[in-house]
Short mmCIF file of C-alpha atoms in Angstrom, two decimals:
data_model
loop_
_atom_site.label_atom_id
_atom_site.label_comp_id
_atom_site.label_asym_id
_atom_site.label_seq_id
_atom_site.Cartn_x
_atom_site.Cartn_y
_atom_site.Cartn_z
CA UNK Q 1 0.00 0.00 0.00
CA UNK Q 2 1.14 3.55 -0.71
CA UNK Q 3 2.64 5.48 2.16
CA UNK Q 4 0.87 8.82 2.62
CA UNK Q 5 3.00 11.96 2.75
CA UNK Q 6 1.45 15.28 3.66
CA UNK Q 7 4.60 17.35 2.97
CA UNK Q 8 7.41 17.30 0.49
CA UNK Q 9 10.32 15.05 1.32
CA UNK Q 10 13.89 15.90 0.39
CA UNK Q 11 16.07 12.98 -0.65
CA UNK Q 12 19.79 13.14 -1.42
CA UNK Q 13 20.58 10.51 -4.06
CA UNK Q 14 23.97 9.59 -5.46
CA UNK Q 15 24.21 12.62 -7.77
CA UNK Q 16 21.39 15.04 -7.08
CA UNK Q 17 19.10 16.27 -4.35
CA UNK Q 18 15.39 15.78 -5.02
CA UNK Q 19 12.11 16.87 -3.54
CA UNK Q 20 9.39 14.28 -3.96
CA UNK Q 21 5.70 14.92 -3.45
CA UNK Q 22 2.29 13.73 -4.59
CA UNK Q 23 0.20 15.45 -7.22
CA UNK Q 24 -3.12 13.89 -8.04
CA UNK Q 25 -2.03 10.78 -6.14
CA UNK Q 26 1.04 10.27 -8.38
CA UNK Q 27 4.54 10.81 -7.02
CA UNK Q 28 6.64 13.59 -8.58
CA UNK Q 29 10.35 14.42 -8.36
CA UNK Q 30 11.64 17.99 -8.45
CA UNK Q 31 15.36 18.46 -9.09
CA UNK Q 32 15.35 22.11 -10.16
CA UNK Q 33 17.29 23.23 -7.05
CA UNK Q 34 20.42 21.46 -8.35
CA UNK Q 35 23.13 23.17 -10.38
CA UNK Q 36 22.71 22.32 -13.15
CA UNK Q 37 18.96 21.94 -12.82
CA UNK Q 38 17.68 18.49 -13.75
CA UNK Q 39 14.04 19.52 -14.04
CA UNK Q 40 10.80 18.10 -12.71
CA UNK Q 41 9.61 14.59 -13.51
CA UNK Q 42 6.73 12.23 -12.82
CA UNK Q 43 7.72 8.96 -11.16
CA UNK Q 44 4.63 7.29 -12.68
CA UNK Q 45 3.52 5.49 -9.52
CA UNK Q 46 1.16 5.95 -6.61
CA UNK Q 47 3.27 3.71 -4.36
CA UNK Q 48 5.85 5.42 -2.14
CA UNK Q 49 8.38 2.56 -2.18
CA UNK Q 50 8.18 2.22 -5.95
CA UNK Q 51 8.63 5.98 -6.20
CA UNK Q 52 11.89 5.82 -4.22
CA UNK Q 53 13.09 2.97 -6.43
CA UNK Q 54 12.27 4.97 -9.54
CA UNK Q 55 13.98 8.04 -8.12
CA UNK Q 56 17.34 6.26 -7.96
CA UNK Q 57 17.00 5.27 -11.62
CA UNK Q 58 16.00 8.85 -12.52
CA UNK Q 59 18.97 10.27 -10.59
CA UNK Q 60 21.41 8.15 -12.60
CA UNK Q 61 19.75 8.85 -15.93
CA UNK Q 62 20.01 12.58 -15.23
CA UNK Q 63 23.65 12.15 -14.19
CA UNK Q 64 24.44 10.53 -17.55
CA UNK Q 65 22.65 13.31 -19.44
CA UNK Q 66 24.58 15.92 -17.45
CA UNK Q 67 27.89 14.23 -18.18
CA UNK Q 68 28.48 13.28 -14.53
CA UNK Q 69 28.39 9.51 -14.99
CA UNK Q 70 29.12 6.72 -17.46
CA UNK Q 71 26.05 5.34 -19.32
CA UNK Q 72 26.77 1.89 -17.80
CA UNK Q 73 25.46 3.16 -14.47
CA UNK Q 74 21.94 3.23 -15.88
CA UNK Q 75 22.10 -0.54 -16.46
CA UNK Q 76 23.07 -0.97 -12.80
CA UNK Q 77 20.09 1.13 -11.74
CA UNK Q 78 17.80 -1.13 -13.75
CA UNK Q 79 18.99 -4.07 -11.63
CA UNK Q 80 16.83 -2.73 -8.81
CA UNK Q 81 14.01 -4.70 -10.44
CA UNK Q 82 15.39 -8.00 -9.02
CA UNK Q 83 12.42 -10.09 -7.95
CA UNK Q 84 12.11 -11.07 -4.27
CA UNK Q 85 11.51 -14.72 -5.12
CA UNK Q 86 14.42 -14.88 -7.56
CA UNK Q 87 16.67 -13.01 -5.13
CA UNK Q 88 15.91 -15.52 -2.36
CA UNK Q 89 16.51 -18.44 -4.72
CA UNK Q 90 19.86 -17.05 -5.88
CA UNK Q 91 20.96 -16.39 -2.29
CA UNK Q 92 20.16 -19.95 -1.22
CA UNK Q 93 22.05 -21.35 -4.21
CA UNK Q 94 25.02 -19.19 -3.18
CA UNK Q 95 24.83 -20.60 0.37
CA UNK Q 96 24.76 -24.17 -0.97
CA UNK Q 97 28.14 -23.83 -2.69
CA UNK Q 98 31.02 -26.06 -1.54
CA UNK Q 99 32.13 -25.66 2.08
CA UNK Q 100 35.70 -25.25 0.84
CA UNK Q 101 34.83 -21.83 -0.57
CA UNK Q 102 32.68 -20.75 2.35
CA UNK Q 103 29.37 -22.51 1.70
CA UNK Q 104 26.96 -22.91 4.61
CA UNK Q 105 26.09 -26.16 6.33
CA UNK Q 106 22.91 -27.92 5.12
CA UNK Q 107 21.21 -27.20 8.44
CA UNK Q 108 21.98 -23.49 8.07
CA UNK Q 109 20.63 -23.44 4.52
CA UNK Q 110 17.50 -25.19 5.78
CA UNK Q 111 16.98 -22.46 8.38
CA UNK Q 112 17.54 -19.72 5.80
CA UNK Q 113 15.02 -21.33 3.44
CA UNK Q 114 12.35 -21.48 6.16
CA UNK Q 115 12.90 -17.80 7.00
CA UNK Q 116 12.83 -16.63 3.40
CA UNK Q 117 9.70 -18.65 2.61
CA UNK Q 118 8.01 -16.85 5.48
CA UNK Q 119 9.35 -13.45 4.38
CA UNK Q 120 8.10 -13.98 0.82
CA UNK Q 121 4.64 -14.65 2.22
CA UNK Q 122 4.83 -11.42 4.21
CA UNK Q 123 6.05 -9.47 1.19
CA UNK Q 124 3.23 -10.81 -0.97
CA UNK Q 125 0.64 -9.86 1.63
CA UNK Q 126 2.01 -6.32 1.63
CA UNK Q 127 2.17 -5.90 -2.14
CA UNK Q 128 5.96 -6.13 -2.49
CA UNK Q 129 7.56 -8.01 -5.37
CA UNK Q 130 11.01 -6.36 -5.72
CA UNK Q 131 14.00 -6.26 -3.39
CA UNK Q 132 14.22 -2.53 -4.08
CA UNK Q 133 11.03 -2.22 -2.05
CA UNK Q 134 12.56 -3.92 0.99
CA UNK Q 135 13.72 -1.02 3.14
CA UNK Q 136 14.56 -0.48 6.78
CA UNK Q 137 10.95 0.33 7.59
CA UNK Q 138 9.82 -2.88 5.85
CA UNK Q 139 12.16 -4.99 8.01
CA UNK Q 140 10.85 -3.21 11.11
CA UNK Q 141 7.31 -3.98 9.98
CA UNK Q 142 8.30 -7.62 9.40
CA UNK Q 143 9.66 -7.85 12.97
CA UNK Q 144 6.36 -6.47 14.29
CA UNK Q 145 4.48 -8.99 12.13
CA UNK Q 146 6.49 -11.83 13.68
CA UNK Q 147 5.93 -10.43 17.16
CA UNK Q 148 2.17 -10.38 16.60
CA UNK Q 149 2.40 -14.12 15.88
CA UNK Q 150 4.21 -14.73 19.20
CA UNK Q 151 7.62 -15.57 17.74
CA UNK Q 152 10.37 -15.39 20.37
CA UNK Q 153 12.82 -12.49 20.43
CA UNK Q 154 15.75 -14.62 19.28
CA UNK Q 155 13.69 -15.91 16.36
CA UNK Q 156 12.66 -12.40 15.34
CA UNK Q 157 16.26 -11.25 15.47
CA UNK Q 158 17.53 -14.19 13.42
CA UNK Q 159 14.86 -13.69 10.75
CA UNK Q 160 15.52 -9.95 10.46
CA UNK Q 161 19.27 -10.59 10.23
CA UNK Q 162 18.63 -13.14 7.48
CA UNK Q 163 16.67 -10.60 5.42
CA UNK Q 164 19.48 -8.07 5.94
CA UNK Q 165 22.01 -10.72 4.91
CA UNK Q 166 20.20 -11.30 1.60
CA UNK Q 167 20.02 -7.53 1.03
CA UNK Q 168 23.76 -7.16 1.61
CA UNK Q 169 24.55 -10.12 -0.66
CA UNK Q 170 22.45 -8.68 -3.50
CA UNK Q 171 24.42 -5.44 -3.23
CA UNK Q 172 27.74 -7.33 -3.20
CA UNK Q 173 26.65 -9.15 -6.35
CA UNK Q 174 25.70 -5.82 -8.02
CA UNK Q 175 22.04 -6.86 -8.12
CA UNK Q 176 21.12 -3.83 -6.01
CA UNK Q 177 22.78 -0.40 -5.83
CA UNK Q 178 24.61 0.54 -2.62
CA UNK Q 179 21.85 3.03 -1.78
CA UNK Q 180 19.57 0.12 -0.93
CA UNK Q 181 21.72 -1.20 1.93
CA UNK Q 182 19.48 -1.73 4.95
CA UNK Q 183 21.07 -0.08 7.99
CA UNK Q 184 19.15 -1.41 10.96
CA UNK Q 185 21.11 -2.29 14.11
CA UNK Q 186 19.36 -5.01 16.12
CA UNK Q 187 19.77 -5.32 19.86
CA UNK Q 188 21.40 -8.58 20.87
CA UNK Q 189 19.45 -10.40 23.55
CA UNK Q 190 21.38 -10.86 26.77
CA UNK Q 191 21.04 -14.02 28.85
CA UNK Q 192 18.67 -16.83 28.04
CA UNK Q 193 15.08 -17.87 28.61
CA UNK Q 194 15.92 -21.58 28.36
CA UNK Q 195 15.24 -23.28 31.68
CA UNK Q 196 18.23 -24.81 33.45
CA UNK Q 197 17.47 -27.99 35.37
CA UNK Q 198 18.27 -28.22 39.07
CA UNK Q 199 20.15 -31.27 40.43
CA UNK Q 200 17.08 -32.63 42.23
CA UNK Q 201 15.06 -32.38 38.99
CA UNK Q 202 17.74 -34.22 37.02
CA UNK Q 203 17.82 -36.97 39.64
CA UNK Q 204 14.03 -37.34 39.59
CA UNK Q 205 13.89 -37.57 35.78
CA UNK Q 206 16.70 -40.11 35.58
CA UNK Q 207 15.19 -42.33 38.27
CA UNK Q 208 11.75 -42.11 36.70
CA UNK Q 209 13.04 -43.07 33.22
CA UNK Q 210 15.27 -45.83 34.61
CA UNK Q 211 12.46 -47.49 36.56
CA UNK Q 212 9.89 -47.33 33.75
CA UNK Q 213 9.96 -50.47 31.59
CA UNK Q 214 9.22 -48.60 28.35
CA UNK Q 215 11.68 -45.73 28.98
CA UNK Q 216 15.01 -47.56 29.32
CA UNK Q 217 16.09 -46.19 25.94
CA UNK Q 218 15.29 -42.63 27.13
CA UNK Q 219 17.24 -43.14 30.36
CA UNK Q 220 20.33 -43.93 28.29
CA UNK Q 221 19.94 -40.72 26.28
CA UNK Q 222 19.25 -38.47 29.29
CA UNK Q 223 22.21 -39.91 31.19
CA UNK Q 224 24.51 -38.93 28.35
CA UNK Q 225 23.02 -35.45 27.85
CA UNK Q 226 23.27 -34.61 31.55
CA UNK Q 227 26.90 -35.75 31.88
CA UNK Q 228 28.42 -34.55 28.60
CA UNK Q 229 26.55 -31.39 27.59
CA UNK Q 230 26.15 -32.86 24.11
CA UNK Q 231 23.43 -31.60 21.79
CA UNK Q 232 20.59 -33.98 21.02
CA UNK Q 233 21.65 -34.13 17.35
CA UNK Q 234 25.12 -35.24 18.47
CA UNK Q 235 23.63 -37.94 20.68
CA UNK Q 236 21.44 -39.23 17.85
CA UNK Q 237 24.43 -39.59 15.52
CA UNK Q 238 26.83 -41.03 18.12
CA UNK Q 239 28.37 -44.35 17.06
CA UNK Q 240 30.15 -47.02 19.08
CA UNK Q 241 33.39 -46.16 17.31
CA UNK Q 242 33.14 -42.78 19.07
CA UNK Q 243 33.05 -44.36 22.55
CA UNK Q 244 36.50 -45.33 23.82
CA UNK Q 245 36.04 -46.84 27.27
CA UNK Q 246 39.71 -47.86 27.48
CA UNK Q 247 40.73 -44.22 27.89
CA UNK Q 248 37.27 -42.92 28.99
CA UNK Q 249 36.80 -40.49 26.12
CA UNK Q 250 33.80 -39.65 23.97
CA UNK Q 251 34.51 -38.39 20.45
CA UNK Q 252 31.96 -35.94 19.01
CA UNK Q 253 32.88 -36.00 15.33
CA UNK Q 254 32.48 -33.52 12.50
CA UNK Q 255 33.04 -35.32 9.20
CA UNK Q 256 32.68 -32.31 6.89
CA UNK Q 257 36.23 -32.68 5.60
CA UNK Q 258 36.21 -36.47 5.40
CA UNK Q 259 37.37 -38.04 2.13
CA UNK Q 260 35.20 -41.10 2.71
CA UNK Q 261 31.97 -41.20 0.77
CA UNK Q 262 29.09 -41.79 3.17
CA UNK Q 263 25.34 -41.59 2.90
CA UNK Q 264 25.28 -39.43 6.02
CA UNK Q 265 27.99 -36.92 6.87
CA UNK Q 266 27.98 -36.11 10.56
CA UNK Q 267 28.42 -32.44 11.40
CA UNK Q 268 28.63 -30.40 14.57
CA UNK Q 269 27.32 -26.87 14.99
CA UNK Q 270 30.84 -25.45 15.28
CA UNK Q 271 32.14 -27.51 12.34
CA UNK Q 272 34.83 -29.03 14.59
CA UNK Q 273 35.27 -32.35 16.36
CA UNK Q 274 35.86 -32.48 20.10
CA UNK Q 275 36.61 -34.93 22.93
CA UNK Q 276 34.66 -35.23 26.19
CA UNK Q 277 35.86 -37.27 29.20
CA UNK Q 278 33.50 -40.09 30.23
CA UNK Q 279 32.51 -40.20 33.90
CA UNK Q 280 32.49 -43.61 35.67
CA UNK Q 281 28.66 -43.62 35.90
CA UNK Q 282 28.38 -43.06 32.17
CA UNK Q 283 31.03 -45.66 31.44
CA UNK Q 284 29.07 -48.23 33.47
CA UNK Q 285 25.94 -47.38 31.50
CA UNK Q 286 27.69 -47.90 28.15
CA UNK Q 287 28.86 -51.33 29.35
CA UNK Q 288 25.26 -52.29 30.14
CA UNK Q 289 23.95 -51.37 26.70
CA UNK Q 290 23.44 -53.94 23.98
CA UNK Q 291 25.11 -53.38 20.61
CA UNK Q 292 22.66 -53.60 17.73
CA UNK Q 293 23.44 -54.42 14.12
CA UNK Q 294 23.84 -50.78 13.11
CA UNK Q 295 26.77 -48.68 14.37
CA UNK Q 296 24.68 -46.26 16.44
CA UNK Q 297 24.74 -46.13 20.23
CA UNK Q 298 21.24 -44.85 20.92
CA UNK Q 299 17.95 -46.06 19.46
CA UNK Q 300 14.32 -45.07 19.67
CA UNK Q 301 11.51 -46.75 21.63
CA UNK Q 302 11.00 -49.34 18.88
CA UNK Q 303 14.67 -50.01 18.27
CA UNK Q 304 15.04 -47.83 15.16
CA UNK Q 305 17.22 -44.78 14.52
CA UNK Q 306 16.86 -42.19 17.24
CA UNK Q 307 15.30 -38.91 16.13
CA UNK Q 308 15.54 -35.62 18.08
CA UNK Q 309 11.83 -34.94 17.73
CA UNK Q 310 10.95 -38.36 19.17
CA UNK Q 311 13.10 -37.68 22.24
CA UNK Q 312 11.65 -34.17 22.67
CA UNK Q 313 8.04 -35.33 22.35
CA UNK Q 314 8.32 -38.33 24.67
CA UNK Q 315 10.40 -36.44 27.25
CA UNK Q 316 7.49 -34.02 27.65
CA UNK Q 317 4.77 -36.64 27.55
CA UNK Q 318 6.37 -39.50 29.49
CA UNK Q 319 8.61 -37.69 32.00
CA UNK Q 320 7.93 -33.98 32.47
CA UNK Q 321 4.15 -34.28 32.63
CA UNK Q 322 4.09 -37.08 35.25
CA UNK Q 323 6.66 -35.22 37.40
CA UNK Q 324 5.10 -31.78 37.01
CA UNK Q 325 3.27 -31.88 40.36
CA UNK Q 326 6.51 -32.77 42.14
CA UNK Q 327 8.15 -29.59 40.79
CA UNK Q 328 5.34 -27.02 40.42
CA UNK Q 329 5.92 -23.83 38.46
CA UNK Q 330 4.29 -20.56 39.50
CA UNK Q 331 2.06 -18.86 36.96
CA UNK Q 332 4.00 -16.52 34.72
CA UNK Q 333 7.35 -18.07 35.68
CA UNK Q 334 9.71 -20.35 33.77
CA UNK Q 335 10.17 -23.61 35.60
CA UNK Q 336 10.44 -27.39 35.44
CA UNK Q 337 7.56 -27.83 33.01
CA UNK Q 338 9.29 -25.48 30.54
CA UNK Q 339 12.54 -27.43 30.41
CA UNK Q 340 13.50 -29.06 27.13
CA UNK Q 341 16.37 -31.12 25.72
CA UNK Q 342 18.69 -28.12 25.49
CA UNK Q 343 18.13 -27.61 29.23
CA UNK Q 344 20.43 -30.59 29.81
CA UNK Q 345 23.22 -28.66 28.10
CA UNK Q 346 22.49 -25.69 30.33
CA UNK Q 347 22.55 -27.97 33.37
CA UNK Q 348 25.90 -29.50 32.40
CA UNK Q 349 27.48 -26.10 31.89
CA UNK Q 350 25.94 -24.70 35.06
CA UNK Q 351 27.25 -27.53 37.22
CA UNK Q 352 30.72 -27.36 35.67
CA UNK Q 353 30.89 -23.61 36.17
CA UNK Q 354 29.59 -23.75 39.74
CA UNK Q 355 32.02 -26.52 40.71
CA UNK Q 356 35.17 -24.82 39.53
CA UNK Q 357 35.77 -26.17 36.02
CA UNK Q 358 37.87 -23.61 34.16
CA UNK Q 359 36.20 -21.60 31.46
CA UNK Q 360 38.75 -22.74 28.89
CA UNK Q 361 38.14 -26.43 29.61
CA UNK Q 362 34.36 -25.99 29.68
CA UNK Q 363 34.48 -24.18 26.36
CA UNK Q 364 36.47 -27.08 24.94
CA UNK Q 365 33.95 -29.66 26.19
CA UNK Q 366 30.97 -27.73 24.86
CA UNK Q 367 32.56 -26.96 21.51
CA UNK Q 368 32.23 -23.18 21.84
CA UNK Q 369 34.92 -20.95 20.34
CA UNK Q 370 33.62 -17.80 22.02
CA UNK Q 371 33.89 -17.48 25.80
CA UNK Q 372 30.80 -15.25 25.77
CA UNK Q 373 28.83 -18.24 24.57
CA UNK Q 374 30.08 -20.24 27.54
CA UNK Q 375 29.10 -17.49 29.99
CA UNK Q 376 25.65 -17.71 28.43
CA UNK Q 377 25.25 -21.01 30.29
CA UNK Q 378 26.49 -19.89 33.70
CA UNK Q 379 23.59 -20.06 36.11
CA UNK Q 380 23.62 -19.95 39.90
CA UNK Q 381 20.52 -21.53 41.41
CA UNK Q 382 18.93 -19.93 44.45
CA UNK Q 383 20.27 -22.52 46.89
CA UNK Q 384 23.89 -21.93 45.89
CA UNK Q 385 23.32 -18.19 45.68
CA UNK Q 386 22.15 -18.11 49.31
CA UNK Q 387 25.03 -20.35 50.35
CA UNK Q 388 27.58 -18.02 48.76
CA UNK Q 389 25.93 -14.95 50.30
CA UNK Q 390 26.04 -16.52 53.75
CA UNK Q 391 29.80 -16.95 53.41
CA UNK Q 392 30.37 -13.23 52.84
CA UNK Q 393 30.91 -11.15 56.01
CA UNK Q 394 30.13 -7.55 55.10
CA UNK Q 395 30.45 -6.23 58.67
CA UNK Q 396 33.73 -7.95 59.54
CA UNK Q 397 34.01 -8.12 63.34
CA UNK Q 398 31.27 -5.56 63.98
CA UNK Q 399 28.39 -7.51 65.51
CA UNK Q 400 25.74 -4.83 65.28
CA UNK Q 401 22.71 -7.00 66.02
CA UNK Q 402 24.37 -8.40 69.13
CA UNK Q 403 25.71 -5.07 70.37
CA UNK Q 404 23.76 -4.41 73.59
CA UNK Q 405 25.33 -0.96 73.92
CA UNK Q 406 23.42 0.31 70.93
CA UNK Q 407 20.28 1.92 72.37
CA UNK Q 408 18.49 1.89 69.05
CA UNK Q 409 18.56 -1.89 69.05
CA UNK Q 410 17.36 -2.37 72.64
#
């Protein structure tokens, strides 16, 4: 829809300064204040965004006529007509190039595709077909549109950054002029809303899964997640060749650079392999497990390949729901019932941090290159917080509450 303007707007383009305004509902451009004057022109549209797109083309055409620019610049201006759908398709193809030259991981491309499919739907609903129409205000409107549909803050930020990333790539590929660069800083969310399990909650879940006849497979998985900080995708792809009980080490492999041709290439989020020490309790569990015909360590409830969604769904249904009354959550608060698979990673990091594991070692175990990402997982539960506070003596040897000579306290 056209954006209404009650007054003239002055816009400084690459070569000339223009005043744009509506006359009879059609946008006009007045460049007579320039020296030399470039006249007054109709932009032949009732849509404000299309008018701004046309103004850039007009500015360059006038620059060529005035001898200020090479005629080739007009061809570049015409590239502003790149279609949103085609632009998204080209960007995804660029991301799918070989990893050796900087291509993205398949999981990253999958996330980009989901975001851009959603953005194309939004653009269509708002009458936009060209990337030249995607401006800062459009991205802000898109963020508000996502917020109205209850998308989380991190999701909104990622989607807006993805749209900005496509915009920047189109400019780098000369499919959009530099004037179309979207300059919109986005606030980075501090902390996390992911619930971090408490030790008593972990114990209750493990005992519940261990003692239930149909949840033995889930007990195995939860035991590993709680004691290694591994992601659920890493647990699902773990193979027996990765478990070395002779030296008590677990190998989380990234096979992106492997020369071997496999149907499934295992990848980690960081793109790097890492080693995690195996605790005695976990080692004993591995010794109890039966090896099936396939190479994988963990299997689903029916003995097939373990899938993250199966673990997530049955964790909620078979464990969290039955234990919910044991760990009630106040209305409006985040508590036990809100925990998910990634909460085990938070728990692992929290316990390591609280019990003196060095940040460098913890970062190595988790596979994080940035120490800020490790600090993201540092949580002190209320019990430990009170314990630490009780150990701090702010008044030194001054026993104010026991001082009988203080009349104000008698």
